[in-house]
Amino acid sequence: MAFKIENVNLVYDIGKEVQTYALKDINLALEGKRLIGIMGPSGSGKSSLLYALAGLKIPTSGKVYYNEAEYSRLSPSKCAELRRKDFGFIFQRHFLVDYMTVLDNVLTPINDDSKAAKVKALSILDKLGLAHMSGKKPHQLSGGQRQKVAIARALISDPKVVLADEPTASLDHGNAREVMNFLEGYKKDRMIIVVTHDPSILENADNIINMRDGAVTSVENRKGGV
Ligand SMILES: Nc1ncnc2c1ncn2[C@@H]1O[C@H](COP(=O)(O)OP(=O)(O)O)[C@@H](O)[C@H]1O
Ligand SMILES: [Mg+2]
């Protein structure tokens, strides 16, 4: 899996007096199975970059490629299909369905309630220490447990790329570390991209993209080459 971003700008409020460059002249190439952090203060463009990578935000100018496909050349349905097949999303808020059990929440992205699918969901929940909670409803869980369920849900479809926007922001330090340990365990088969303003959760990242005011200020290479 590989992303390429060429001369990307994302501007809000075009035509108005005040314009915001959420992304400014971004050029990046991301490749391979690794953990990549996107770091910067609030408002620096981290989420915008993540959503541009996922094809969820179309830049004002410039090009974004996933493998060989340039998003603006794909139809919306093709784009949605690609995301469903290749990407898993984790958001700061978990967006679990409250009337469904933990197990059913994990199964929603694959729309499959076969025995095999349930076994797979339970094995992911087990790795997160939550198999015993599979029959509970989200409101019966702690905040940390709910976020772990959201992570299990993001992984059930075996995504090639996991895109996580501040996945640990609502967790205490211990739970944040546990979630990061778990994601780090997944990087040998996947590209994991984690947006955060907290450097401590990116201790084991292979690369860190530093952002400020919509621009990439540096790309750190911790363990291998991009
Ligand atoms: N829908 C929007 N309309 C106008 N401005 C926006 C919108 N979304 C984000 N922005 C602005 O774009 C900049 C980057 O935002 P964002 O990518 O959310 O940063 P981060 O995730 O680093 O906090 C900020 O100045 C933000 O206020
Ligand atoms: Mg953000």
PDB file of C-alpha atoms and ligand atoms in Angstrom:
ATOM      1  CA  MET A   1       0.000   0.000   0.000  1.00  0.00           C
ATOM      2  CA  ALA A   2       1.241   3.454  -0.865  1.00  0.00           C
ATOM      3  CA  PHE A   3       0.028   7.035  -0.771  1.00  0.00           C
ATOM      4  CA  LYS A   4       1.335   9.934  -2.773  1.00  0.00           C
ATOM      5  CA  ILE A   5       0.362  13.542  -2.245  1.00  0.00           C
ATOM      6  CA  GLU A   6       1.418  16.116  -4.829  1.00  0.00           C
ATOM      7  CA  ASN A   7       1.198  19.878  -4.316  1.00  0.00           C
ATOM      8  CA  VAL A   8      -1.936  19.601  -2.223  1.00  0.00           C
ATOM      9  CA  ASN A   9      -3.734  22.656  -0.886  1.00  0.00           C
ATOM     10  CA  LEU A  10      -7.012  22.544   0.988  1.00  0.00           C
ATOM     11  CA  VAL A  11      -8.595  25.950   1.431  1.00  0.00           C
ATOM     12  CA  TYR A  12     -11.759  26.686   3.387  1.00  0.00           C
ATOM     13  CA  ASP A  13     -14.049  29.617   2.729  1.00  0.00           C
ATOM     14  CA  ILE A  14     -12.849  30.345  -0.767  1.00  0.00           C
ATOM     15  CA  GLY A  15     -14.237  33.643  -2.016  1.00  0.00           C
ATOM     16  CA  LYS A  16     -14.747  34.952   1.498  1.00  0.00           C
ATOM     17  CA  GLU A  17     -12.548  37.597   3.038  1.00  0.00           C
ATOM     18  CA  VAL A  18     -10.780  35.242   5.391  1.00  0.00           C
ATOM     19  CA  GLN A  19      -9.473  32.008   3.956  1.00  0.00           C
ATOM     20  CA  THR A  20      -7.976  29.164   5.909  1.00  0.00           C
ATOM     21  CA  TYR A  21      -5.289  26.975   4.398  1.00  0.00           C
ATOM     22  CA  ALA A  22      -6.035  23.712   6.199  1.00  0.00           C
ATOM     23  CA  LEU A  23      -3.343  22.142   3.986  1.00  0.00           C
ATOM     24  CA  LYS A  24      -0.577  24.130   2.323  1.00  0.00           C
ATOM     25  CA  ASP A  25       1.659  22.838  -0.481  1.00  0.00           C
ATOM     26  CA  ILE A  26       1.876  19.285   0.800  1.00  0.00           C
ATOM     27  CA  ASN A  27       4.104  16.764  -0.950  1.00  0.00           C
ATOM     28  CA  LEU A  28       4.444  13.345   0.656  1.00  0.00           C
ATOM     29  CA  ALA A  29       5.052   9.723  -0.233  1.00  0.00           C
ATOM     30  CA  LEU A  30       4.061   7.054   2.308  1.00  0.00           C
ATOM     31  CA  GLU A  31       4.753   3.428   1.675  1.00  0.00           C
ATOM     32  CA  GLY A  32       4.845   0.039   3.326  1.00  0.00           C
ATOM     33  CA  LYS A  33       3.872  -1.733   6.488  1.00  0.00           C
ATOM     34  CA  ARG A  34       4.648   0.678   9.272  1.00  0.00           C
ATOM     35  CA  LEU A  35       3.314   2.992  11.944  1.00  0.00           C
ATOM     36  CA  ILE A  36       3.191   6.588  10.783  1.00  0.00           C
ATOM     37  CA  GLY A  37       2.334   9.456  13.115  1.00  0.00           C
ATOM     38  CA  ILE A  38       0.895  12.793  12.043  1.00  0.00           C
ATOM     39  CA  MET A  39       1.691  15.263  14.795  1.00  0.00           C
ATOM     40  CA  GLY A  40       1.070  18.938  15.436  1.00  0.00           C
ATOM     41  CA  PRO A  41      -0.907  21.370  17.566  1.00  0.00           C
ATOM     42  CA  SER A  42      -4.663  21.765  17.310  1.00  0.00           C
ATOM     43  CA  GLY A  43      -5.666  23.389  14.012  1.00  0.00           C
ATOM     44  CA  SER A  44      -2.424  22.479  12.242  1.00  0.00           C
ATOM     45  CA  GLY A  45      -4.192  20.381   9.579  1.00  0.00           C
ATOM     46  CA  LYS A  46      -3.682  16.853  10.897  1.00  0.00           C
ATOM     47  CA  SER A  47      -7.273  15.698  10.426  1.00  0.00           C
ATOM     48  CA  SER A  48      -7.452  17.403   7.037  1.00  0.00           C
ATOM     49  CA  LEU A  49      -4.357  15.493   5.928  1.00  0.00           C
ATOM     50  CA  LEU A  50      -5.761  12.181   7.190  1.00  0.00           C
ATOM     51  CA  TYR A  51      -9.082  12.730   5.390  1.00  0.00           C
ATOM     52  CA  ALA A  52      -7.302  13.825   2.214  1.00  0.00           C
ATOM     53  CA  LEU A  53      -5.283  10.581   2.336  1.00  0.00           C
ATOM     54  CA  ALA A  54      -8.528   8.619   2.696  1.00  0.00           C
ATOM     55  CA  GLY A  55     -10.210  10.448  -0.188  1.00  0.00           C
ATOM     56  CA  LEU A  56     -12.807  11.826   2.226  1.00  0.00           C
ATOM     57  CA  LYS A  57     -11.702  15.402   1.590  1.00  0.00           C
ATOM     58  CA  ILE A  58     -10.979  16.503  -1.935  1.00  0.00           C
ATOM     59  CA  PRO A  59      -8.211  19.108  -2.027  1.00  0.00           C
ATOM     60  CA  THR A  60      -8.732  22.529  -3.564  1.00  0.00           C
ATOM     61  CA  SER A  61      -5.691  21.853  -5.742  1.00  0.00           C
ATOM     62  CA  GLY A  62      -3.133  19.076  -6.156  1.00  0.00           C
ATOM     63  CA  LYS A  63      -3.412  15.327  -6.381  1.00  0.00           C
ATOM     64  CA  VAL A  64      -3.772  12.449  -3.943  1.00  0.00           C
ATOM     65  CA  TYR A  65      -3.034   8.884  -5.028  1.00  0.00           C
ATOM     66  CA  TYR A  66      -3.718   5.632  -3.245  1.00  0.00           C
ATOM     67  CA  ASN A  67      -1.614   2.989  -4.971  1.00  0.00           C
ATOM     68  CA  GLU A  68      -2.032   3.919  -8.616  1.00  0.00           C
ATOM     69  CA  ALA A  69      -5.466   5.510  -8.303  1.00  0.00           C
ATOM     70  CA  GLU A  70      -5.915   9.260  -8.156  1.00  0.00           C
ATOM     71  CA  TYR A  71      -9.017  10.004  -6.115  1.00  0.00           C
ATOM     72  CA  SER A  72     -10.412  12.788  -8.286  1.00  0.00           C
ATOM     73  CA  ARG A  73     -10.453  10.365 -11.234  1.00  0.00           C
ATOM     74  CA  LEU A  74     -12.522   7.777  -9.371  1.00  0.00           C
ATOM     75  CA  SER A  75     -16.302   7.890  -9.205  1.00  0.00           C
ATOM     76  CA  PRO A  76     -17.744   8.444  -5.721  1.00  0.00           C
ATOM     77  CA  SER A  77     -18.977   4.842  -5.625  1.00  0.00           C
ATOM     78  CA  LYS A  78     -15.572   3.464  -6.660  1.00  0.00           C
ATOM     79  CA  CYS A  79     -13.967   5.642  -3.999  1.00  0.00           C
ATOM     80  CA  ALA A  80     -16.397   4.367  -1.360  1.00  0.00           C
ATOM     81  CA  GLU A  81     -15.750   0.775  -2.392  1.00  0.00           C
ATOM     82  CA  LEU A  82     -11.995   1.253  -2.148  1.00  0.00           C
ATOM     83  CA  ARG A  83     -12.378   2.722   1.335  1.00  0.00           C
ATOM     84  CA  ARG A  84     -14.633  -0.115   2.450  1.00  0.00           C
ATOM     85  CA  LYS A  85     -12.231  -2.759   1.177  1.00  0.00           C
ATOM     86  CA  ASP A  86      -8.853  -1.292   2.076  1.00  0.00           C
ATOM     87  CA  PHE A  87      -9.305   1.181   4.936  1.00  0.00           C
ATOM     88  CA  GLY A  88     -10.273   0.944   8.597  1.00  0.00           C
ATOM     89  CA  PHE A  89     -11.147   4.156  10.444  1.00  0.00           C
ATOM     90  CA  ILE A  90     -10.827   4.981  14.122  1.00  0.00           C
ATOM     91  CA  PHE A  91     -12.161   8.324  15.300  1.00  0.00           C
ATOM     92  CA  GLN A  92     -11.741  10.237  18.525  1.00  0.00           C
ATOM     93  CA  ARG A  93     -15.367   9.548  19.334  1.00  0.00           C
ATOM     94  CA  HIS A  94     -16.245   5.905  19.022  1.00  0.00           C
ATOM     95  CA  PHE A  95     -19.649   6.169  17.247  1.00  0.00           C
ATOM     96  CA  LEU A  96     -20.828   2.792  18.479  1.00  0.00           C
ATOM     97  CA  VAL A  97     -24.497   1.899  18.039  1.00  0.00           C
ATOM     98  CA  ASP A  98     -25.912   1.897  21.530  1.00  0.00           C
ATOM     99  CA  TYR A  99     -28.765  -0.577  21.072  1.00  0.00           C
ATOM    100  CA  MET A 100     -26.434  -3.219  19.580  1.00  0.00           C
ATOM    101  CA  THR A 101     -24.146  -5.526  21.526  1.00  0.00           C
ATOM    102  CA  VAL A 102     -20.380  -5.108  21.455  1.00  0.00           C
ATOM    103  CA  LEU A 103     -20.099  -8.136  19.160  1.00  0.00           C
ATOM    104  CA  ASP A 104     -22.687  -6.799  16.694  1.00  0.00           C
ATOM    105  CA  ASN A 105     -21.020  -3.391  16.687  1.00  0.00           C
ATOM    106  CA  VAL A 106     -17.728  -5.011  15.717  1.00  0.00           C
ATOM    107  CA  LEU A 107     -19.475  -6.927  12.928  1.00  0.00           C
ATOM    108  CA  THR A 108     -21.273  -3.921  11.350  1.00  0.00           C
ATOM    109  CA  PRO A 109     -18.627  -3.032   8.714  1.00  0.00           C
ATOM    110  CA  ILE A 110     -18.637  -6.511   7.181  1.00  0.00           C
ATOM    111  CA  ASN A 111     -22.378  -7.049   7.363  1.00  0.00           C
ATOM    112  CA  ASP A 112     -21.840 -10.716   8.139  1.00  0.00           C
ATOM    113  CA  ASP A 113     -23.141 -12.586  11.163  1.00  0.00           C
ATOM    114  CA  SER A 114     -21.877 -16.047  10.198  1.00  0.00           C
ATOM    115  CA  LYS A 115     -20.179 -18.244  12.791  1.00  0.00           C
ATOM    116  CA  ALA A 116     -16.775 -17.598  11.194  1.00  0.00           C
ATOM    117  CA  ALA A 117     -17.241 -13.829  11.335  1.00  0.00           C
ATOM    118  CA  LYS A 118     -18.255 -14.032  14.990  1.00  0.00           C
ATOM    119  CA  VAL A 119     -15.219 -16.161  15.840  1.00  0.00           C
ATOM    120  CA  LYS A 120     -12.996 -13.600  14.153  1.00  0.00           C
ATOM    121  CA  ALA A 121     -14.637 -10.677  15.968  1.00  0.00           C
ATOM    122  CA  LEU A 122     -14.275 -12.505  19.286  1.00  0.00           C
ATOM    123  CA  SER A 123     -10.608 -13.182  18.647  1.00  0.00           C
ATOM    124  CA  ILE A 124      -9.929  -9.474  18.019  1.00  0.00           C
ATOM    125  CA  LEU A 125     -11.935  -8.547  21.134  1.00  0.00           C
ATOM    126  CA  ASP A 126      -9.947 -11.153  23.041  1.00  0.00           C
ATOM    127  CA  LYS A 127      -6.641  -9.569  22.028  1.00  0.00           C
ATOM    128  CA  LEU A 128      -8.023  -6.306  23.386  1.00  0.00           C
ATOM    129  CA  GLY A 129      -9.048  -7.994  26.638  1.00  0.00           C
ATOM    130  CA  LEU A 130     -12.743  -7.578  25.907  1.00  0.00           C
ATOM    131  CA  ALA A 131     -14.049 -10.994  24.833  1.00  0.00           C
ATOM    132  CA  HIS A 132     -16.042 -11.271  28.077  1.00  0.00           C
ATOM    133  CA  MET A 133     -17.862  -8.026  27.207  1.00  0.00           C
ATOM    134  CA  SER A 134     -19.061  -9.185  23.790  1.00  0.00           C
ATOM    135  CA  GLY A 135     -22.719  -9.496  24.872  1.00  0.00           C
ATOM    136  CA  LYS A 136     -22.833  -6.133  26.636  1.00  0.00           C
ATOM    137  CA  LYS A 137     -24.137  -2.844  25.247  1.00  0.00           C
ATOM    138  CA  PRO A 138     -21.744   0.092  24.782  1.00  0.00           C
ATOM    139  CA  HIS A 139     -23.220   2.067  27.708  1.00  0.00           C
ATOM    140  CA  GLN A 140     -22.220  -0.781  30.042  1.00  0.00           C
ATOM    141  CA  LEU A 141     -18.547  -0.276  29.163  1.00  0.00           C
ATOM    142  CA  SER A 142     -15.975   2.269  30.306  1.00  0.00           C
ATOM    143  CA  GLY A 143     -14.730   4.931  27.891  1.00  0.00           C
ATOM    144  CA  GLY A 144     -11.506   3.032  27.303  1.00  0.00           C
ATOM    145  CA  GLN A 145     -13.368  -0.200  26.621  1.00  0.00           C
ATOM    146  CA  ARG A 146     -15.678   1.533  24.134  1.00  0.00           C
ATOM    147  CA  GLN A 147     -12.716   2.941  22.229  1.00  0.00           C
ATOM    148  CA  LYS A 148     -11.191  -0.550  22.075  1.00  0.00           C
ATOM    149  CA  VAL A 149     -14.455  -1.859  20.622  1.00  0.00           C
ATOM    150  CA  ALA A 150     -14.228   0.857  17.961  1.00  0.00           C
ATOM    151  CA  ILE A 151     -10.713  -0.356  17.190  1.00  0.00           C
ATOM    152  CA  ALA A 152     -11.916  -3.956  16.868  1.00  0.00           C
ATOM    153  CA  ARG A 153     -14.619  -2.710  14.497  1.00  0.00           C
ATOM    154  CA  ALA A 154     -11.993  -0.910  12.380  1.00  0.00           C
ATOM    155  CA  LEU A 155      -9.975  -4.133  12.057  1.00  0.00           C
ATOM    156  CA  ILE A 156     -12.719  -6.685  11.376  1.00  0.00           C
ATOM    157  CA  SER A 157     -12.507  -6.179   7.603  1.00  0.00           C
ATOM    158  CA  ASP A 158      -8.718  -6.795   7.578  1.00  0.00           C
ATOM    159  CA  PRO A 159      -7.961  -3.331   6.223  1.00  0.00           C
ATOM    160  CA  LYS A 160      -4.640  -2.754   4.512  1.00  0.00           C
ATOM    161  CA  VAL A 161      -4.531   0.730   6.006  1.00  0.00           C
ATOM    162  CA  VAL A 162      -5.777   1.850   9.418  1.00  0.00           C
ATOM    163  CA  LEU A 163      -6.451   5.585   9.706  1.00  0.00           C
ATOM    164  CA  ALA A 164      -6.853   6.805  13.265  1.00  0.00           C
ATOM    165  CA  ASP A 165      -7.724  10.386  14.209  1.00  0.00           C
ATOM    166  CA  GLU A 166      -6.718  11.093  17.822  1.00  0.00           C
ATOM    167  CA  PRO A 167      -7.655   7.523  18.830  1.00  0.00           C
ATOM    168  CA  THR A 168      -6.398   7.950  22.389  1.00  0.00           C
ATOM    169  CA  ALA A 169      -7.579  11.489  23.064  1.00  0.00           C
ATOM    170  CA  SER A 170     -10.412  10.397  25.349  1.00  0.00           C
ATOM    171  CA  LEU A 171      -8.310   7.805  27.208  1.00  0.00           C
ATOM    172  CA  ASP A 172      -6.117   7.998  30.290  1.00  0.00           C
ATOM    173  CA  HIS A 173      -2.428   7.305  29.833  1.00  0.00           C
ATOM    174  CA  GLY A 174      -2.626   3.591  30.706  1.00  0.00           C
ATOM    175  CA  ASN A 175      -5.453   2.898  28.270  1.00  0.00           C
ATOM    176  CA  ALA A 176      -3.786   5.055  25.615  1.00  0.00           C
ATOM    177  CA  ARG A 177      -0.616   2.964  25.882  1.00  0.00           C
ATOM    178  CA  GLU A 178      -2.597  -0.277  25.721  1.00  0.00           C
ATOM    179  CA  VAL A 179      -4.379   0.866  22.573  1.00  0.00           C
ATOM    180  CA  MET A 180      -1.087   1.928  21.011  1.00  0.00           C
ATOM    181  CA  ASN A 181       0.568  -1.401  21.937  1.00  0.00           C
ATOM    182  CA  PHE A 182      -2.283  -3.156  20.211  1.00  0.00           C
ATOM    183  CA  LEU A 183      -2.039  -1.000  17.070  1.00  0.00           C
ATOM    184  CA  GLU A 184       1.745  -1.448  17.042  1.00  0.00           C
ATOM    185  CA  GLY A 185       1.168  -5.209  17.030  1.00  0.00           C
ATOM    186  CA  TYR A 186      -0.876  -4.810  13.861  1.00  0.00           C
ATOM    187  CA  LYS A 187       1.684  -2.860  11.867  1.00  0.00           C
ATOM    188  CA  LYS A 188       3.619  -5.876  10.631  1.00  0.00           C
ATOM    189  CA  ASP A 189       0.790  -6.562   8.178  1.00  0.00           C
ATOM    190  CA  ARG A 190      -0.566  -3.064   7.676  1.00  0.00           C
ATOM    191  CA  MET A 191       0.050   0.613   7.348  1.00  0.00           C
ATOM    192  CA  ILE A 192      -1.202   2.346  10.474  1.00  0.00           C
ATOM    193  CA  ILE A 193      -1.548   6.126  10.417  1.00  0.00           C
ATOM    194  CA  VAL A 194      -2.205   7.812  13.745  1.00  0.00           C
ATOM    195  CA  VAL A 195      -3.033  11.505  14.125  1.00  0.00           C
ATOM    196  CA  THR A 196      -2.223  12.969  17.522  1.00  0.00           C
ATOM    197  CA  HIS A 197      -1.025  16.047  19.366  1.00  0.00           C
ATOM    198  CA  ASP A 198       0.561  13.784  22.013  1.00  0.00           C
ATOM    199  CA  PRO A 199       4.162  12.733  21.198  1.00  0.00           C
ATOM    200  CA  SER A 200       4.211  10.120  23.980  1.00  0.00           C
ATOM    201  CA  ILE A 201       1.911   7.766  22.070  1.00  0.00           C
ATOM    202  CA  LEU A 202       4.201   7.801  19.037  1.00  0.00           C
ATOM    203  CA  GLU A 203       7.285   6.433  20.809  1.00  0.00           C
ATOM    204  CA  ASN A 204       7.340   3.420  18.507  1.00  0.00           C
ATOM    205  CA  ALA A 205       6.347   5.116  15.265  1.00  0.00           C
ATOM    206  CA  ASP A 206       8.505   4.421  12.224  1.00  0.00           C
ATOM    207  CA  ASN A 207       7.865   7.867  10.787  1.00  0.00           C
ATOM    208  CA  ILE A 208       6.458  11.085  12.145  1.00  0.00           C
ATOM    209  CA  ILE A 209       5.028  13.797   9.940  1.00  0.00           C
ATOM    210  CA  ASN A 210       5.188  17.093  11.811  1.00  0.00           C
ATOM    211  CA  MET A 211       2.648  19.762  10.871  1.00  0.00           C
ATOM    212  CA  ARG A 212       2.143  23.417  11.625  1.00  0.00           C
ATOM    213  CA  ASP A 213      -0.332  25.874  10.102  1.00  0.00           C
ATOM    214  CA  GLY A 214      -1.348  23.437   7.368  1.00  0.00           C
ATOM    215  CA  ALA A 215       2.202  22.715   6.238  1.00  0.00           C
ATOM    216  CA  VAL A 216       4.445  19.701   6.766  1.00  0.00           C
ATOM    217  CA  THR A 217       7.452  21.061   8.625  1.00  0.00           C
ATOM    218  CA  SER A 218       9.452  17.826   8.764  1.00  0.00           C
ATOM    219  CA  VAL A 219       9.227  14.076   8.298  1.00  0.00           C
ATOM    220  CA  GLU A 220      11.139  12.069  10.883  1.00  0.00           C
ATOM    221  CA  ASN A 221      12.431   8.674   9.973  1.00  0.00           C
ATOM    222  CA  ARG A 222      12.791   6.642  13.125  1.00  0.00           C
ATOM    223  CA  LYS A 223      13.379   3.070  11.999  1.00  0.00           C
ATOM    224  CA  GLY A 224      13.374   2.601   8.268  1.00  0.00           C
ATOM    225  CA  GLY A 225      13.053   4.517   5.040  1.00  0.00           C
ATOM    226  CA  VAL A 226       9.814   5.859   3.600  1.00  0.00           C
TER     227      VAL A 226
HETATM  228  N1  LIG B   1     -15.159  22.612   7.689  1.00  0.00           N
HETATM  229  C1  LIG B   1     -14.284  23.590   7.927  1.00  0.00           C
HETATM  230  N2  LIG B   1     -14.568  24.876   7.578  1.00  0.00           N
HETATM  231  C2  LIG B   1     -13.683  25.878   7.794  1.00  0.00           C
HETATM  232  N3  LIG B   1     -12.469  25.704   8.351  1.00  0.00           N
HETATM  233  C3  LIG B   1     -12.125  24.448   8.717  1.00  0.00           C
HETATM  234  C4  LIG B   1     -13.005  23.334   8.523  1.00  0.00           C
HETATM  235  N4  LIG B   1     -12.389  22.200   8.975  1.00  0.00           N
HETATM  236  C5  LIG B   1     -11.178  22.591   9.416  1.00  0.00           C
HETATM  237  N5  LIG B   1     -11.017  23.933   9.269  1.00  0.00           N
HETATM  238  C6  LIG B   1      -9.806  24.720   9.628  1.00  0.00           C
HETATM  239  O1  LIG B   1      -8.695  24.122   8.986  1.00  0.00           O
HETATM  240  C7  LIG B   1      -7.559  24.127   9.836  1.00  0.00           C
HETATM  241  C8  LIG B   1      -7.049  22.697  10.014  1.00  0.00           C
HETATM  242  O2  LIG B   1      -8.026  21.934  10.703  1.00  0.00           O
HETATM  243  P1  LIG B   1      -7.813  20.409  11.099  1.00  0.00           P
HETATM  244  O3  LIG B   1      -7.358  19.668   9.907  1.00  0.00           O
HETATM  245  O4  LIG B   1      -9.065  19.968  11.745  1.00  0.00           O
HETATM  246  O5  LIG B   1      -6.614  20.514  12.155  1.00  0.00           O
HETATM  247  P2  LIG B   1      -6.194  19.521  13.347  1.00  0.00           P
HETATM  248  O6  LIG B   1      -6.780  18.173  13.079  1.00  0.00           O
HETATM  249  O7  LIG B   1      -4.694  19.540  13.336  1.00  0.00           O
HETATM  250  O8  LIG B   1      -6.720  20.130  14.614  1.00  0.00           O
HETATM  251  C9  LIG B   1      -7.991  24.794  11.137  1.00  0.00           C
HETATM  252  O9  LIG B   1      -7.645  26.157  11.076  1.00  0.00           O
HETATM  253  C10 LIG B   1      -9.487  24.637  11.111  1.00  0.00           C
HETATM  254  O10 LIG B   1     -10.117  25.653  11.836  1.00  0.00           O
HETATM  255 MG    MG B   2      -8.142  17.051  14.209  1.00  0.00          MG
END
